[in-house]
PDB file of C-alpha atoms in Angstrom:
ATOM      1  CA  UNK A   1     -27.476 -76.262 -34.871  1.00 38.00           C
ATOM      2  CA  UNK A   2     -28.144 -73.214 -37.035  1.00 37.00           C
ATOM      3  CA  UNK A   3     -31.573 -72.350 -38.425  1.00 35.00           C
ATOM      4  CA  UNK A   4     -30.262 -73.087 -41.941  1.00 37.00           C
ATOM      5  CA  UNK A   5     -29.116 -76.569 -40.863  1.00 39.00           C
ATOM      6  CA  UNK A   6     -32.450 -77.258 -39.149  1.00 36.00           C
ATOM      7  CA  UNK A   7     -34.363 -76.252 -42.287  1.00 33.00           C
ATOM      8  CA  UNK A   8     -32.098 -78.411 -44.452  1.00 36.00           C
ATOM      9  CA  UNK A   9     -32.587 -81.411 -42.162  1.00 37.00           C
ATOM     10  CA  UNK A  10     -36.370 -80.927 -42.151  1.00 34.00           C
ATOM     11  CA  UNK A  11     -36.465 -80.754 -45.951  1.00 35.00           C
ATOM     12  CA  UNK A  12     -34.365 -83.891 -46.324  1.00 31.00           C
ATOM     13  CA  UNK A  13     -36.616 -85.808 -43.925  1.00 31.00           C
ATOM     14  CA  UNK A  14     -39.692 -84.628 -45.854  1.00 32.00           C
ATOM     15  CA  UNK A  15     -38.171 -85.889 -49.123  1.00 31.00           C
ATOM     16  CA  UNK A  16     -36.840 -89.172 -47.717  1.00 32.00           C
ATOM     17  CA  UNK A  17     -39.748 -91.215 -49.093  1.00 30.00           C
ATOM     18  CA  UNK A  18     -39.346 -89.968 -52.670  1.00 31.00           C
ATOM     19  CA  UNK A  19     -37.967 -92.033 -55.521  1.00 31.00           C
ATOM     20  CA  UNK A  20     -34.276 -91.676 -56.238  1.00 29.00           C
ATOM     21  CA  UNK A  21     -32.760 -89.989 -59.297  1.00 32.00           C
ATOM     22  CA  UNK A  22     -29.221 -89.688 -57.953  1.00 33.00           C
ATOM     23  CA  UNK A  23     -27.256 -88.528 -54.942  1.00 33.00           C
ATOM     24  CA  UNK A  24     -27.815 -85.011 -53.690  1.00 33.00           C
ATOM     25  CA  UNK A  25     -25.529 -84.830 -50.678  1.00 36.00           C
ATOM     26  CA  UNK A  26     -24.440 -81.372 -49.608  1.00 40.00           C
ATOM     27  CA  UNK A  27     -20.723 -80.889 -49.946  1.00 47.00           C
ATOM     28  CA  UNK A  28     -18.825 -77.744 -49.438  1.00 54.00           C
ATOM     29  CA  UNK A  29     -18.280 -75.014 -46.944  1.00 60.00           C
ATOM     30  CA  UNK A  30     -21.000 -74.432 -44.371  1.00 50.00           C
ATOM     31  CA  UNK A  31     -23.207 -77.159 -45.839  1.00 46.00           C
ATOM     32  CA  UNK A  32     -25.189 -79.325 -43.480  1.00 40.00           C
ATOM     33  CA  UNK A  33     -23.093 -82.432 -42.715  1.00 38.00           C
ATOM     34  CA  UNK A  34     -26.293 -84.452 -42.308  1.00 38.00           C
ATOM     35  CA  UNK A  35     -27.483 -83.688 -45.856  1.00 38.00           C
ATOM     36  CA  UNK A  36     -24.778 -85.840 -47.479  1.00 36.00           C
ATOM     37  CA  UNK A  37     -25.870 -88.963 -45.603  1.00 33.00           C
ATOM     38  CA  UNK A  38     -29.596 -88.633 -46.322  1.00 37.00           C
ATOM     39  CA  UNK A  39     -31.445 -90.510 -49.078  1.00 41.00           C
ATOM     40  CA  UNK A  40     -31.497 -88.765 -52.467  1.00 47.00           C
ATOM     41  CA  UNK A  41     -34.569 -86.835 -53.570  1.00 55.00           C
ATOM     42  CA  UNK A  42     -36.682 -87.256 -56.687  1.00 70.00           C
ATOM     43  CA  UNK A  43     -36.713 -84.620 -59.391  1.00 74.00           C
ATOM     44  CA  UNK A  44     -39.075 -81.873 -58.280  1.00 79.00           C
ATOM     45  CA  UNK A  45     -42.106 -80.677 -60.172  1.00 82.00           C
ATOM     46  CA  UNK A  46     -41.312 -77.573 -62.185  1.00 90.00           C
ATOM     47  CA  UNK A  47     -37.989 -76.313 -63.468  1.00 95.00           C
ATOM     48  CA  UNK A  48     -34.871 -77.906 -61.994  1.00 97.00           C
ATOM     49  CA  UNK A  49     -31.210 -78.403 -62.839  1.00 97.00           C
ATOM     50  CA  UNK A  50     -29.508 -81.738 -63.471  1.00 97.00           C
ATOM     51  CA  UNK A  51     -25.891 -82.665 -64.119  1.00 97.00           C
ATOM     52  CA  UNK A  52     -24.840 -86.197 -65.066  1.00 95.00           C
ATOM     53  CA  UNK A  53     -27.951 -87.735 -63.474  1.00 92.00           C
ATOM     54  CA  UNK A  54     -27.904 -85.717 -60.255  1.00 96.00           C
ATOM     55  CA  UNK A  55     -30.669 -83.228 -59.450  1.00 96.00           C
ATOM     56  CA  UNK A  56     -29.660 -79.896 -57.906  1.00 97.00           C
ATOM     57  CA  UNK A  57     -31.330 -79.430 -54.520  1.00 94.00           C
ATOM     58  CA  UNK A  58     -31.191 -75.810 -53.283  1.00 91.00           C
ATOM     59  CA  UNK A  59     -31.410 -76.923 -49.651  1.00 91.00           C
ATOM     60  CA  UNK A  60     -28.981 -79.842 -49.654  1.00 91.00           C
ATOM     61  CA  UNK A  61     -26.549 -77.959 -51.914  1.00 94.00           C
ATOM     62  CA  UNK A  62     -26.613 -74.747 -49.882  1.00 93.00           C
ATOM     63  CA  UNK A  63     -23.094 -73.384 -49.298  1.00 95.00           C
ATOM     64  CA  UNK A  64     -21.592 -70.167 -47.905  1.00 94.00           C
ATOM     65  CA  UNK A  65     -18.082 -69.903 -49.400  1.00 93.00           C
ATOM     66  CA  UNK A  66     -17.936 -66.105 -49.119  1.00 91.00           C
ATOM     67  CA  UNK A  67     -18.615 -66.312 -45.387  1.00 92.00           C
ATOM     68  CA  UNK A  68     -16.077 -69.107 -44.958  1.00 91.00           C
ATOM     69  CA  UNK A  69     -13.363 -67.083 -46.737  1.00 93.00           C
ATOM     70  CA  UNK A  70     -14.086 -63.876 -44.804  1.00 92.00           C
ATOM     71  CA  UNK A  71     -10.757 -62.526 -43.592  1.00 91.00           C
ATOM     72  CA  UNK A  72      -8.743 -65.510 -44.838  1.00 89.00           C
ATOM     73  CA  UNK A  73      -5.709 -65.286 -47.132  1.00 86.00           C
ATOM     74  CA  UNK A  74      -6.112 -66.409 -50.726  1.00 91.00           C
ATOM     75  CA  UNK A  75      -3.985 -69.537 -50.325  1.00 91.00           C
ATOM     76  CA  UNK A  76      -6.163 -70.915 -47.512  1.00 93.00           C
ATOM     77  CA  UNK A  77      -8.000 -74.102 -48.442  1.00 95.00           C
ATOM     78  CA  UNK A  78     -11.760 -73.717 -48.616  1.00 95.00           C
ATOM     79  CA  UNK A  79     -12.622 -77.308 -49.539  1.00 96.00           C
ATOM     80  CA  UNK A  80     -11.347 -80.405 -51.328  1.00 97.00           C
ATOM     81  CA  UNK A  81     -13.324 -82.122 -54.101  1.00 98.00           C
ATOM     82  CA  UNK A  82     -12.891 -85.665 -55.381  1.00 98.00           C
ATOM     83  CA  UNK A  83     -11.494 -85.508 -58.910  1.00 98.00           C
ATOM     84  CA  UNK A  84     -12.142 -88.319 -61.399  1.00 98.00           C
ATOM     85  CA  UNK A  85      -9.450 -90.015 -63.451  1.00 97.00           C
ATOM     86  CA  UNK A  86      -9.416 -89.465 -67.200  1.00 97.00           C
ATOM     87  CA  UNK A  87      -7.286 -92.235 -68.733  1.00 97.00           C
ATOM     88  CA  UNK A  88      -7.403 -90.806 -72.280  1.00 96.00           C
ATOM     89  CA  UNK A  89      -5.276 -87.884 -71.033  1.00 95.00           C
ATOM     90  CA  UNK A  90      -3.322 -89.978 -68.521  1.00 94.00           C
ATOM     91  CA  UNK A  91      -4.906 -88.015 -65.662  1.00 95.00           C
ATOM     92  CA  UNK A  92      -5.070 -89.951 -62.412  1.00 95.00           C
ATOM     93  CA  UNK A  93      -7.873 -89.591 -59.883  1.00 96.00           C
ATOM     94  CA  UNK A  94      -7.181 -87.331 -56.928  1.00 96.00           C
ATOM     95  CA  UNK A  95      -8.408 -84.209 -55.216  1.00 97.00           C
ATOM     96  CA  UNK A  96      -9.012 -80.712 -56.478  1.00 98.00           C
ATOM     97  CA  UNK A  97      -8.524 -78.007 -53.861  1.00 98.00           C
ATOM     98  CA  UNK A  98     -10.685 -74.896 -53.805  1.00 98.00           C
ATOM     99  CA  UNK A  99      -8.753 -72.091 -52.181  1.00 97.00           C
ATOM    100  CA  UNK A 100     -10.236 -68.780 -51.123  1.00 96.00           C
ATOM    101  CA  UNK A 101      -8.110 -67.319 -53.909  1.00 96.00           C
ATOM    102  CA  UNK A 102      -8.091 -63.766 -55.172  1.00 95.00           C
ATOM    103  CA  UNK A 103     -10.132 -61.879 -57.751  1.00 94.00           C
ATOM    104  CA  UNK A 104      -7.371 -61.432 -60.308  1.00 92.00           C
ATOM    105  CA  UNK A 105      -5.820 -64.864 -59.873  1.00 92.00           C
ATOM    106  CA  UNK A 106      -7.594 -68.120 -59.122  1.00 96.00           C
ATOM    107  CA  UNK A 107      -9.829 -69.872 -56.606  1.00 97.00           C
ATOM    108  CA  UNK A 108     -13.210 -68.962 -55.150  1.00 97.00           C
ATOM    109  CA  UNK A 109     -12.737 -65.183 -55.138  1.00 96.00           C
ATOM    110  CA  UNK A 110     -11.740 -65.320 -58.817  1.00 97.00           C
ATOM    111  CA  UNK A 111     -14.886 -67.300 -59.671  1.00 97.00           C
ATOM    112  CA  UNK A 112     -17.061 -64.917 -57.620  1.00 96.00           C
ATOM    113  CA  UNK A 113     -15.480 -61.816 -59.158  1.00 96.00           C
ATOM    114  CA  UNK A 114     -15.726 -62.934 -62.767  1.00 95.00           C
ATOM    115  CA  UNK A 115     -18.607 -65.394 -63.010  1.00 97.00           C
ATOM    116  CA  UNK A 116     -21.356 -64.449 -60.534  1.00 97.00           C
ATOM    117  CA  UNK A 117     -23.626 -63.279 -63.342  1.00 97.00           C
ATOM    118  CA  UNK A 118     -22.802 -66.291 -65.499  1.00 97.00           C
ATOM    119  CA  UNK A 119     -23.834 -68.755 -62.793  1.00 98.00           C
ATOM    120  CA  UNK A 120     -26.762 -66.477 -61.975  1.00 97.00           C
ATOM    121  CA  UNK A 121     -28.242 -67.379 -65.371  1.00 97.00           C
ATOM    122  CA  UNK A 122     -28.410 -71.020 -64.265  1.00 97.00           C
ATOM    123  CA  UNK A 123     -29.673 -70.200 -60.777  1.00 97.00           C
ATOM    124  CA  UNK A 124     -32.426 -67.700 -61.643  1.00 97.00           C
ATOM    125  CA  UNK A 125     -34.870 -70.121 -63.380  1.00 96.00           C
ATOM    126  CA  UNK A 126     -34.846 -72.413 -60.329  1.00 96.00           C
ATOM    127  CA  UNK A 127     -34.896 -69.641 -57.703  1.00 95.00           C
ATOM    128  CA  UNK A 128     -31.489 -70.569 -56.294  1.00 96.00           C
ATOM    129  CA  UNK A 129     -28.378 -68.650 -55.249  1.00 97.00           C
ATOM    130  CA  UNK A 130     -25.601 -68.456 -57.832  1.00 97.00           C
ATOM    131  CA  UNK A 131     -22.938 -69.818 -55.481  1.00 97.00           C
ATOM    132  CA  UNK A 132     -25.015 -72.913 -54.638  1.00 97.00           C
ATOM    133  CA  UNK A 133     -25.388 -73.714 -58.350  1.00 98.00           C
ATOM    134  CA  UNK A 134     -21.699 -72.987 -58.982  1.00 98.00           C
ATOM    135  CA  UNK A 135     -20.604 -75.286 -56.148  1.00 97.00           C
ATOM    136  CA  UNK A 136     -22.955 -78.039 -57.372  1.00 98.00           C
ATOM    137  CA  UNK A 137     -21.640 -77.756 -60.940  1.00 98.00           C
ATOM    138  CA  UNK A 138     -17.999 -77.715 -59.797  1.00 98.00           C
ATOM    139  CA  UNK A 139     -18.563 -80.840 -57.703  1.00 98.00           C
ATOM    140  CA  UNK A 140     -20.304 -82.662 -60.567  1.00 98.00           C
ATOM    141  CA  UNK A 141     -17.696 -81.632 -63.150  1.00 98.00           C
ATOM    142  CA  UNK A 142     -14.871 -82.956 -61.015  1.00 98.00           C
ATOM    143  CA  UNK A 143     -16.561 -86.113 -59.771  1.00 97.00           C
ATOM    144  CA  UNK A 144     -18.534 -87.145 -62.886  1.00 97.00           C
ATOM    145  CA  UNK A 145     -17.316 -85.108 -65.862  1.00 98.00           C
ATOM    146  CA  UNK A 146     -19.035 -85.141 -69.220  1.00 97.00           C
ATOM    147  CA  UNK A 147     -15.584 -84.679 -70.754  1.00 97.00           C
ATOM    148  CA  UNK A 148     -12.048 -83.668 -69.779  1.00 98.00           C
ATOM    149  CA  UNK A 149      -9.799 -81.667 -72.087  1.00 97.00           C
ATOM    150  CA  UNK A 150      -6.190 -80.546 -71.873  1.00 96.00           C
ATOM    151  CA  UNK A 151      -5.965 -76.770 -71.657  1.00 95.00           C
ATOM    152  CA  UNK A 152      -2.210 -76.317 -71.241  1.00 91.00           C
ATOM    153  CA  UNK A 153       0.661 -78.561 -70.220  1.00 88.00           C
ATOM    154  CA  UNK A 154      -0.344 -78.725 -66.559  1.00 92.00           C
ATOM    155  CA  UNK A 155      -3.973 -77.569 -66.671  1.00 96.00           C
ATOM    156  CA  UNK A 156      -7.004 -79.655 -67.580  1.00 98.00           C
ATOM    157  CA  UNK A 157     -10.592 -78.561 -67.927  1.00 98.00           C
ATOM    158  CA  UNK A 158     -13.229 -80.776 -66.362  1.00 98.00           C
ATOM    159  CA  UNK A 159     -16.559 -80.117 -68.110  1.00 98.00           C
ATOM    160  CA  UNK A 160     -20.072 -81.108 -67.080  1.00 98.00           C
ATOM    161  CA  UNK A 161     -23.336 -80.557 -68.918  1.00 98.00           C
ATOM    162  CA  UNK A 162     -25.894 -78.845 -66.666  1.00 98.00           C
ATOM    163  CA  UNK A 163     -29.444 -78.914 -67.980  1.00 98.00           C
ATOM    164  CA  UNK A 164     -32.519 -76.905 -67.036  1.00 97.00           C
ATOM    165  CA  UNK A 165     -35.383 -79.404 -67.168  1.00 96.00           C
ATOM    166  CA  UNK A 166     -39.115 -78.656 -67.046  1.00 95.00           C
ATOM    167  CA  UNK A 167     -41.962 -81.067 -67.897  1.00 92.00           C
ATOM    168  CA  UNK A 168     -39.342 -83.757 -68.574  1.00 91.00           C
ATOM    169  CA  UNK A 169     -37.873 -81.641 -71.390  1.00 94.00           C
ATOM    170  CA  UNK A 170     -34.497 -79.898 -71.469  1.00 96.00           C
ATOM    171  CA  UNK A 171     -35.189 -76.186 -71.827  1.00 96.00           C
ATOM    172  CA  UNK A 172     -31.606 -74.880 -71.716  1.00 97.00           C
ATOM    173  CA  UNK A 173     -28.160 -76.398 -71.260  1.00 98.00           C
ATOM    174  CA  UNK A 174     -24.735 -75.126 -70.211  1.00 98.00           C
ATOM    175  CA  UNK A 175     -21.322 -76.736 -70.287  1.00 98.00           C
ATOM    176  CA  UNK A 176     -19.654 -75.795 -67.004  1.00 98.00           C
ATOM    177  CA  UNK A 177     -15.857 -75.824 -67.209  1.00 98.00           C
ATOM    178  CA  UNK A 178     -13.637 -76.235 -64.148  1.00 98.00           C
ATOM    179  CA  UNK A 179      -9.932 -75.562 -64.725  1.00 98.00           C
ATOM    180  CA  UNK A 180      -7.565 -77.537 -62.477  1.00 98.00           C
ATOM    181  CA  UNK A 181      -3.798 -77.255 -62.166  1.00 96.00           C
ATOM    182  CA  UNK A 182      -2.546 -80.835 -62.030  1.00 93.00           C
ATOM    183  CA  UNK A 183       0.743 -80.215 -60.210  1.00 94.00           C
ATOM    184  CA  UNK A 184      -0.830 -77.905 -57.623  1.00 95.00           C
ATOM    185  CA  UNK A 185      -4.177 -79.696 -57.455  1.00 96.00           C
ATOM    186  CA  UNK A 186      -5.843 -76.283 -57.190  1.00 97.00           C
ATOM    187  CA  UNK A 187      -9.045 -75.174 -58.885  1.00 98.00           C
ATOM    188  CA  UNK A 188      -8.200 -72.177 -61.019  1.00 97.00           C
ATOM    189  CA  UNK A 189     -11.599 -71.127 -62.319  1.00 98.00           C
ATOM    190  CA  UNK A 190     -15.117 -72.295 -63.166  1.00 98.00           C
ATOM    191  CA  UNK A 191     -17.630 -70.845 -65.597  1.00 98.00           C
ATOM    192  CA  UNK A 192     -20.677 -71.887 -67.646  1.00 98.00           C
ATOM    193  CA  UNK A 193     -21.061 -71.635 -71.415  1.00 97.00           C
ATOM    194  CA  UNK A 194     -24.630 -71.896 -72.747  1.00 95.00           C
ATOM    195  CA  UNK A 195     -25.050 -74.695 -75.284  1.00 94.00           C
ATOM    196  CA  UNK A 196     -28.718 -74.156 -76.221  1.00 70.00           C
TER     197      UNK A 196
END
């Protein structure tokens, strides 16, 4: 077990007695497999991020997609996310595949190349890494979207509202958009847009 996994497991055990505000399982590349099966944690004191009732946990949501894509071709699958149905657009539930991608196309490398700073704005107030926040927001948008909108014939945008909360008050909010190609099932891009 890696040091990162040991630290994540220790933090989850320490938080196991806290009240629940929603699931915080770690999904994604290089995340601790034990984190997903642990009890959810309560909202922490101080600034924290939430999305559709789930609190971002920098330990449980720790991912390493850049490391996992090192040396891999762009079409290689990095991870698969559950994708919610949206009956109003006749979109069935399924999976959304994150590929390693490429900077000028789609997938993880495209998100990293174009939106590191954007997600950094969400991560900085809570002392987190941009890719952990991005992965969390992507997962929440696909699994529990705030809204889903048609972008083009075969592309839909799954949106989730991510809020920065401190002292039980929303300080800032971003709508994070995740573009998904329906016929390919691939994630094209993801980016935040500040709402307030």
